[in-house]
Amino acid sequence: MKITVLGMGYIGLPTAIMFANHNQDVLGVDVNPQVVEMLQNGQVHIEEPGLQEALNQAVEKENFRVGLTPKPADVFIVAVPTPNNDDALKSCNLDYVLSAVEMILPCLSSGNTIIVESTIAPRSMEDFIKPLVEKAGFTIGKDVFLVHCPERVLPGQVIHELVYNNRIIGGVTPACTAAGKQVYGVFVKGELIEAKASVAEMAKLMENTYRDVNIALANELVKVCDKIEINALEVIEMANKHPRVNLHHPGPGVGGHCLAVDPYFIASKAEEESPLIQTAREINTSMPEFIIGKVNDLMADKIHPKIVVMGLTYKGILMMLVKVRQF
């Protein structure tokens, strides 16, 4: 297959390299000339264990090229950012995704598959991306196959998890789902789970929202225990001895590409129906202020206090400062 991957970020680049190393003809596309130049020179711009070695292998196989614009292909994979909008509920900004799809359209032909790996708000495939492709004269499920396959990898283990994690293949039609399974069957050893596109969108968002809500519960517990002078860590330790309880440990909030972003994509679609999700976001966002208050209390009697912050990234081992609460 000829595969074009749009977006050479922490998902798009490893995905492109993985296909290339499984004997597919891959073009990686990015709008950043510096990123393209680095990759053309055989250097990754992302810190991820094993990624440089994987790129070296792809270059040696001569299956991986990089450029600023897409070319005709059998499969187009969109892996570009979806940041929050600046509105009150921080809804999903689809600008980069729609722009990527528009870049694909001049290269599109009958029989092609378009896969969106970017995390998107519920019903984005049906309400925004499908009409864009149909406007170009294609029938979805017959001429062009449209699929949402959300990424589910853990930074630091991306190479392994791309291969062994289960993947949700969310087609806009059953024929689209079948086309998506054929693509990922090239290298994925995990289960390829069939779903509607809208279910795949919501499932990815709920995976991260579930974690955000559980972290918020632990963070709220520490505030309650602080108020009534009980050791929250001891409470968590004791509660977790129950066979069906698994409380998280409290912390400075939530960071990274996903957990601090994705819950808003749900809440913005159903504001009145999502008070728990919104409250969890408020709790986790409030934690830096709470911690600063506790530090100020501890330092109140110090004349020239010195404070050391150990660990600035949102996750250990990685140099990743995306939405970290420590700042």
CSV table of C-alpha atoms in Angstrom, one decimal:
chain,number,residue,atom,x,y,z
A,1,MET,CA,0.0,0.0,0.0
A,2,LYS,CA,0.9,3.6,-0.5
A,3,ILE,CA,0.2,5.4,2.8
A,4,THR,CA,0.4,9.2,3.5
A,5,VAL,CA,0.4,10.3,7.1
A,6,LEU,CA,-0.4,13.9,7.8
A,7,GLY,CA,1.2,15.2,11.0
A,8,MET,CA,4.7,14.1,12.1
A,9,GLY,CA,4.0,14.5,15.8
A,10,TYR,CA,4.2,12.1,18.7
A,11,ILE,CA,1.5,9.9,17.1
A,12,GLY,CA,1.9,10.5,13.3
A,13,LEU,CA,5.6,9.9,13.1
A,14,PRO,CA,5.8,6.6,15.0
A,15,THR,CA,2.7,5.4,13.1
A,16,ALA,CA,4.3,6.3,9.7
A,17,ILE,CA,7.5,4.6,10.7
A,18,MET,CA,5.7,1.5,11.8
A,19,PHE,CA,4.0,1.1,8.5
A,20,ALA,CA,7.3,1.8,6.6
A,21,ASN,CA,9.0,-0.9,8.7
A,22,HIS,CA,6.3,-3.4,7.6
A,23,ASN,CA,7.1,-2.9,3.9
A,24,GLN,CA,4.5,-0.2,3.1
A,25,ASP,CA,5.4,2.8,0.9
A,26,VAL,CA,5.0,5.7,3.3
A,27,LEU,CA,5.0,9.5,2.9
A,28,GLY,CA,5.1,11.6,6.1
A,29,VAL,CA,3.7,15.1,5.7
A,30,ASP,CA,4.1,18.1,8.1
A,31,VAL,CA,3.6,21.8,7.6
A,32,ASN,CA,6.6,22.6,9.7
A,33,PRO,CA,9.7,22.9,7.4
A,34,GLN,CA,12.1,22.4,10.3
A,35,VAL,CA,10.4,19.1,11.2
A,36,VAL,CA,10.6,18.0,7.6
A,37,GLU,CA,14.2,18.9,7.3
A,38,MET,CA,15.2,17.0,10.4
A,39,LEU,CA,13.4,13.9,9.3
A,40,GLN,CA,14.9,14.2,5.8
A,41,ASN,CA,18.3,14.2,7.5
A,42,GLY,CA,17.4,11.1,9.4
A,43,GLN,CA,16.9,12.7,12.8
A,44,VAL,CA,13.7,12.4,15.0
A,45,HIS,CA,12.5,15.6,16.7
A,46,ILE,CA,10.6,13.7,19.4
A,47,GLU,CA,11.9,12.1,22.5
A,48,GLU,CA,10.6,8.6,22.5
A,49,PRO,CA,12.6,5.4,23.3
A,50,GLY,CA,13.3,3.3,20.2
A,51,LEU,CA,12.0,5.9,17.8
A,52,GLN,CA,15.4,6.9,16.3
A,53,GLU,CA,16.3,3.3,15.8
A,54,ALA,CA,13.0,2.7,14.1
A,55,LEU,CA,13.5,5.6,11.8
A,56,ASN,CA,17.0,4.4,10.9
A,57,GLN,CA,15.4,1.1,9.9
A,58,ALA,CA,12.8,2.7,7.8
A,59,VAL,CA,15.4,4.9,6.0
A,60,GLU,CA,17.5,1.8,5.4
A,61,LYS,CA,14.5,0.0,3.8
A,62,GLU,CA,13.9,3.1,1.6
A,63,ASN,CA,10.2,2.9,2.5
A,64,PHE,CA,9.8,6.3,4.2
A,65,ARG,CA,9.9,9.8,2.7
A,66,VAL,CA,8.9,13.2,4.1
A,67,GLY,CA,7.5,16.3,2.6
A,68,LEU,CA,5.4,19.4,3.1
A,69,THR,CA,2.4,18.3,0.9
A,70,PRO,CA,0.6,15.0,0.4
A,71,LYS,CA,0.8,12.9,-2.7
A,72,PRO,CA,-1.7,10.4,-4.2
A,73,ALA,CA,-1.9,7.3,-2.0
A,74,ASP,CA,-4.1,4.3,-1.2
A,75,VAL,CA,-4.5,5.4,2.5
A,76,PHE,CA,-4.4,8.8,4.1
A,77,ILE,CA,-3.9,9.0,7.9
A,78,VAL,CA,-4.6,12.2,9.8
A,79,ALA,CA,-2.7,12.6,13.0
A,80,VAL,CA,-2.7,16.4,13.7
A,81,PRO,CA,-3.4,18.3,17.0
A,82,THR,CA,-6.9,19.0,18.2
A,83,PRO,CA,-6.5,21.8,20.8
A,84,ASN,CA,-9.2,23.4,22.9
A,85,ASN,CA,-11.1,26.4,21.6
A,86,ASP,CA,-11.1,29.5,23.8
A,87,ASP,CA,-14.8,29.3,24.6
A,88,ALA,CA,-16.2,28.7,28.0
A,89,LEU,CA,-16.3,24.9,27.8
A,90,LYS,CA,-13.0,24.6,25.8
A,91,SER,CA,-14.6,22.7,23.0
A,92,CYS,CA,-12.7,20.8,20.3
A,93,ASN,CA,-10.9,22.8,17.7
A,94,LEU,CA,-11.1,20.9,14.4
A,95,ASP,CA,-9.2,23.4,12.3
A,96,TYR,CA,-6.1,21.3,11.9
A,97,VAL,CA,-8.1,18.2,11.1
A,98,LEU,CA,-10.3,19.9,8.5
A,99,SER,CA,-7.3,21.6,7.0
A,100,ALA,CA,-5.5,18.2,6.7
A,101,VAL,CA,-8.6,16.7,5.0
A,102,GLU,CA,-8.8,19.6,2.6
A,103,MET,CA,-5.1,19.0,1.7
A,104,ILE,CA,-6.0,15.4,0.9
A,105,LEU,CA,-8.9,16.1,-1.4
A,106,PRO,CA,-6.9,17.0,-4.5
A,107,CYS,CA,-5.0,13.7,-4.2
A,108,LEU,CA,-8.1,11.6,-3.5
A,109,SER,CA,-9.4,8.9,-5.8
A,110,SER,CA,-12.0,6.2,-5.8
A,111,GLY,CA,-11.0,3.3,-3.5
A,112,ASN,CA,-9.0,5.4,-1.1
A,113,THR,CA,-9.3,5.2,2.7
A,114,ILE,CA,-9.1,8.3,5.0
A,115,ILE,CA,-8.3,7.5,8.7
A,116,VAL,CA,-8.5,10.1,11.4
A,117,GLU,CA,-6.4,9.2,14.4
A,118,SER,CA,-6.6,12.6,16.0
A,119,THR,CA,-8.8,12.8,19.1
A,120,ILE,CA,-12.0,14.5,18.1
A,121,ALA,CA,-15.3,15.5,19.7
A,122,PRO,CA,-18.3,13.1,19.4
A,123,ARG,CA,-19.9,13.1,15.9
A,124,SER,CA,-17.1,15.0,14.3
A,125,MET,CA,-16.7,12.3,11.6
A,126,GLU,CA,-20.4,12.4,10.7
A,127,ASP,CA,-21.0,16.1,11.1
A,128,PHE,CA,-17.9,17.8,9.7
A,129,ILE,CA,-15.4,15.4,8.0
A,130,LYS,CA,-17.9,13.3,6.0
A,131,PRO,CA,-19.6,16.3,4.4
A,132,LEU,CA,-16.2,17.7,3.4
A,133,VAL,CA,-15.4,14.6,1.5
A,134,GLU,CA,-18.9,14.3,0.0
A,135,LYS,CA,-18.7,17.9,-1.2
A,136,ALA,CA,-15.7,16.8,-3.3
A,137,GLY,CA,-18.0,14.3,-5.1
A,138,PHE,CA,-17.3,11.1,-3.3
A,139,THR,CA,-19.8,8.6,-1.8
A,140,ILE,CA,-18.6,7.5,1.6
A,141,GLY,CA,-18.5,3.7,2.0
A,142,LYS,CA,-18.5,3.2,-1.8
A,143,ASP,CA,-15.9,5.6,-3.4
A,144,VAL,CA,-14.0,6.6,-0.3
A,145,PHE,CA,-13.8,4.8,3.1
A,146,LEU,CA,-13.8,7.0,6.2
A,147,VAL,CA,-12.6,5.7,9.5
A,148,HIS,CA,-11.8,7.0,13.0
A,149,CYS,CA,-9.1,5.0,14.7
A,150,PRO,CA,-8.1,6.8,17.9
A,151,GLU,CA,-4.6,6.4,19.2
A,152,ARG,CA,-4.2,4.8,22.7
A,153,VAL,CA,-0.5,4.8,23.3
A,154,LEU,CA,1.5,5.7,26.4
A,155,PRO,CA,4.4,8.1,25.9
A,156,GLY,CA,7.6,6.2,26.6
A,157,GLN,CA,6.1,2.9,25.3
A,158,VAL,CA,4.7,4.1,21.9
A,159,ILE,CA,6.5,1.6,19.7
A,160,HIS,CA,5.4,-1.4,21.7
A,161,GLU,CA,1.8,-0.2,22.2
A,162,LEU,CA,1.3,0.7,18.6
A,163,VAL,CA,1.8,-3.0,17.9
A,164,TYR,CA,0.2,-4.7,20.9
A,165,ASN,CA,-2.6,-2.5,22.0
A,166,ASN,CA,-6.2,-3.2,20.9
A,167,ARG,CA,-7.5,-0.7,18.4
A,168,ILE,CA,-11.0,0.6,17.9
A,169,ILE,CA,-11.8,0.7,14.1
A,170,GLY,CA,-14.7,3.2,13.8
A,171,GLY,CA,-16.0,3.3,10.3
A,172,VAL,CA,-18.7,5.7,9.1
A,173,THR,CA,-20.2,2.7,7.3
A,174,PRO,CA,-19.5,-1.1,7.8
A,175,ALA,CA,-17.5,-1.0,4.5
A,176,CYS,CA,-15.4,1.8,6.0
A,177,THR,CA,-14.7,-0.3,9.1
A,178,ALA,CA,-13.6,-3.3,7.0
A,179,ALA,CA,-11.2,-1.0,5.0
A,180,GLY,CA,-9.8,0.3,8.3
A,181,LYS,CA,-9.2,-3.2,9.6
A,182,GLN,CA,-7.3,-4.1,6.5
A,183,VAL,CA,-5.0,-1.2,7.0
A,184,TYR,CA,-4.1,-1.8,10.6
A,185,GLY,CA,-3.9,-5.5,10.1
A,186,VAL,CA,-0.5,-4.8,8.5
A,187,PHE,CA,1.2,-4.6,11.9
A,188,VAL,CA,-1.2,-4.5,14.8
A,189,LYS,CA,-1.1,-7.7,16.9
A,190,GLY,CA,-3.8,-6.5,19.3
A,191,GLU,CA,-7.5,-7.0,18.7
A,192,LEU,CA,-9.0,-4.8,15.9
A,193,ILE,CA,-12.4,-3.9,17.4
A,194,GLU,CA,-15.2,-2.9,15.0
A,195,ALA,CA,-17.4,0.1,16.0
A,196,LYS,CA,-19.3,3.0,14.5
A,197,ALA,CA,-17.3,6.1,14.1
A,198,SER,CA,-19.3,8.0,16.7
A,199,VAL,CA,-18.8,5.2,19.2
A,200,ALA,CA,-15.1,5.2,18.6
A,201,GLU,CA,-14.9,8.9,19.1
A,202,MET,CA,-16.8,8.8,22.4
A,203,ALA,CA,-14.9,5.7,23.7
A,204,LYS,CA,-11.5,7.4,23.3
A,205,LEU,CA,-12.8,10.5,25.1
A,206,MET,CA,-14.3,8.4,27.9
A,207,GLU,CA,-11.1,6.4,28.4
A,208,ASN,CA,-9.3,9.7,29.4
A,209,THR,CA,-12.3,11.2,31.2
A,210,TYR,CA,-12.6,8.1,33.4
A,211,ARG,CA,-9.0,8.7,34.5
A,212,ASP,CA,-9.5,12.4,35.0
A,213,VAL,CA,-12.6,11.9,37.2
A,214,ASN,CA,-10.8,9.3,39.3
A,215,ILE,CA,-7.8,11.6,39.8
A,216,ALA,CA,-10.2,14.3,40.8
A,217,LEU,CA,-11.7,12.0,43.4
A,218,ALA,CA,-8.3,11.5,45.0
A,219,ASN,CA,-7.5,15.2,44.9
A,220,GLU,CA,-10.9,16.1,46.4
A,221,LEU,CA,-10.2,13.6,49.2
A,222,VAL,CA,-6.9,15.2,50.1
A,223,LYS,CA,-8.7,18.6,50.4
A,224,VAL,CA,-11.4,17.1,52.6
A,225,CYS,CA,-8.8,15.3,54.8
A,226,ASP,CA,-6.7,18.5,55.1
A,227,LYS,CA,-9.8,20.4,56.3
A,228,ILE,CA,-10.6,17.8,59.1
A,229,GLU,CA,-6.9,17.0,59.8
A,230,ILE,CA,-6.8,13.4,58.7
A,231,ASN,CA,-3.9,11.9,56.7
A,232,ALA,CA,-5.2,11.4,53.2
A,233,LEU,CA,-2.4,9.0,52.2
A,234,GLU,CA,-3.2,6.7,55.1
A,235,VAL,CA,-6.9,6.8,54.1
A,236,ILE,CA,-6.1,5.8,50.6
A,237,GLU,CA,-3.8,3.0,51.7
A,238,MET,CA,-6.5,1.6,54.0
A,239,ALA,CA,-9.3,2.0,51.5
A,240,ASN,CA,-7.3,0.3,48.8
A,241,LYS,CA,-7.1,-2.8,50.9
A,242,HIS,CA,-10.7,-3.4,49.9
A,243,PRO,CA,-10.7,-5.8,46.9
A,244,ARG,CA,-12.9,-3.6,44.8
A,245,VAL,CA,-11.4,-0.2,45.6
A,246,ASN,CA,-8.5,1.4,43.8
A,247,LEU,CA,-8.2,5.1,44.8
A,248,HIS,CA,-5.5,7.0,43.0
A,249,HIS,CA,-2.9,9.1,44.8
A,250,PRO,CA,-3.5,12.9,44.9
A,251,GLY,CA,-1.1,15.2,43.0
A,252,PRO,CA,-0.7,18.7,41.4
A,253,GLY,CA,-3.4,18.0,38.9
A,254,VAL,CA,-3.4,16.5,35.4
A,255,GLY,CA,-1.1,17.1,32.5
A,256,GLY,CA,-0.2,15.8,29.1
A,257,HIS,CA,-1.8,15.8,25.6
A,258,CYS,CA,-5.0,14.0,26.6
A,259,LEU,CA,-6.3,14.0,30.1
A,260,ALA,CA,-6.4,17.7,30.6
A,261,VAL,CA,-8.0,18.3,27.2
A,262,ASP,CA,-10.4,15.5,26.2
A,263,PRO,CA,-13.0,15.8,28.9
A,264,TYR,CA,-13.9,19.2,27.6
A,265,PHE,CA,-14.7,17.7,24.2
A,266,ILE,CA,-17.6,15.8,25.9
A,267,ALA,CA,-18.8,18.5,28.2
A,268,SER,CA,-19.0,21.1,25.4
A,269,LYS,CA,-21.4,18.8,23.5
A,270,ALA,CA,-23.7,18.3,26.4
A,271,GLU,CA,-23.1,21.0,29.0
A,272,GLU,CA,-26.2,20.3,31.3
A,273,GLU,CA,-25.7,16.6,31.2
A,274,SER,CA,-22.0,16.6,32.2
A,275,PRO,CA,-21.7,18.2,35.7
A,276,LEU,CA,-19.5,15.4,37.0
A,277,ILE,CA,-17.0,15.8,34.1
A,278,GLN,CA,-16.9,19.5,34.5
A,279,THR,CA,-16.4,19.4,38.3
A,280,ALA,CA,-13.6,16.9,37.9
A,281,ARG,CA,-11.8,19.3,35.5
A,282,GLU,CA,-12.3,22.2,38.0
A,283,ILE,CA,-10.9,20.1,40.9
A,284,ASN,CA,-7.8,19.0,39.0
A,285,THR,CA,-7.2,22.5,37.6
A,286,SER,CA,-7.4,23.9,41.2
A,287,MET,CA,-4.7,21.7,42.6
A,288,PRO,CA,-1.6,23.9,41.9
A,289,GLU,CA,-3.3,26.7,43.9
A,290,PHE,CA,-4.1,24.3,46.8
A,291,ILE,CA,-0.5,23.1,46.9
A,292,ILE,CA,0.9,26.6,46.8
A,293,GLY,CA,-1.3,27.5,49.7
A,294,LYS,CA,0.1,24.5,51.7
A,295,VAL,CA,3.7,25.4,50.8
A,296,ASN,CA,3.1,29.0,51.9
A,297,ASP,CA,1.8,27.7,55.3
A,298,LEU,CA,4.9,25.5,55.7
A,299,MET,CA,7.2,28.4,54.8
A,300,ALA,CA,5.4,31.1,56.9
A,301,ASP,CA,8.0,31.1,59.7
A,302,LYS,CA,11.0,31.0,57.3
A,303,ILE,CA,12.9,34.2,56.6
A,304,HIS,CA,14.5,33.3,53.3
A,305,PRO,CA,12.8,30.0,52.3
A,306,LYS,CA,14.3,27.9,49.5
A,307,ILE,CA,12.0,25.6,47.6
A,308,VAL,CA,13.0,22.7,45.3
A,309,VAL,CA,10.6,21.3,42.8
A,310,MET,CA,11.6,17.8,41.9
A,311,GLY,CA,10.1,16.7,38.6
A,312,LEU,CA,8.7,19.2,36.1
A,313,THR,CA,7.4,16.9,33.4
A,314,TYR,CA,3.9,15.6,33.5
A,315,LYS,CA,5.2,12.0,33.4
A,316,GLY,CA,8.4,10.4,34.6
A,317,ILE,CA,11.4,9.7,32.4
A,318,LEU,CA,10.0,11.8,29.5
A,319,MET,CA,10.9,15.4,28.7
A,320,MET,CA,7.3,16.4,28.1
A,321,LEU,CA,5.9,19.6,29.5
A,322,VAL,CA,2.5,19.6,27.9
A,323,LYS,CA,-0.1,21.2,30.2
A,324,VAL,CA,1.9,20.3,33.3
A,325,ARG,CA,0.4,21.6,36.5
A,326,GLN,CA,3.7,22.1,38.2
A,327,PHE,CA,4.0,25.5,36.4
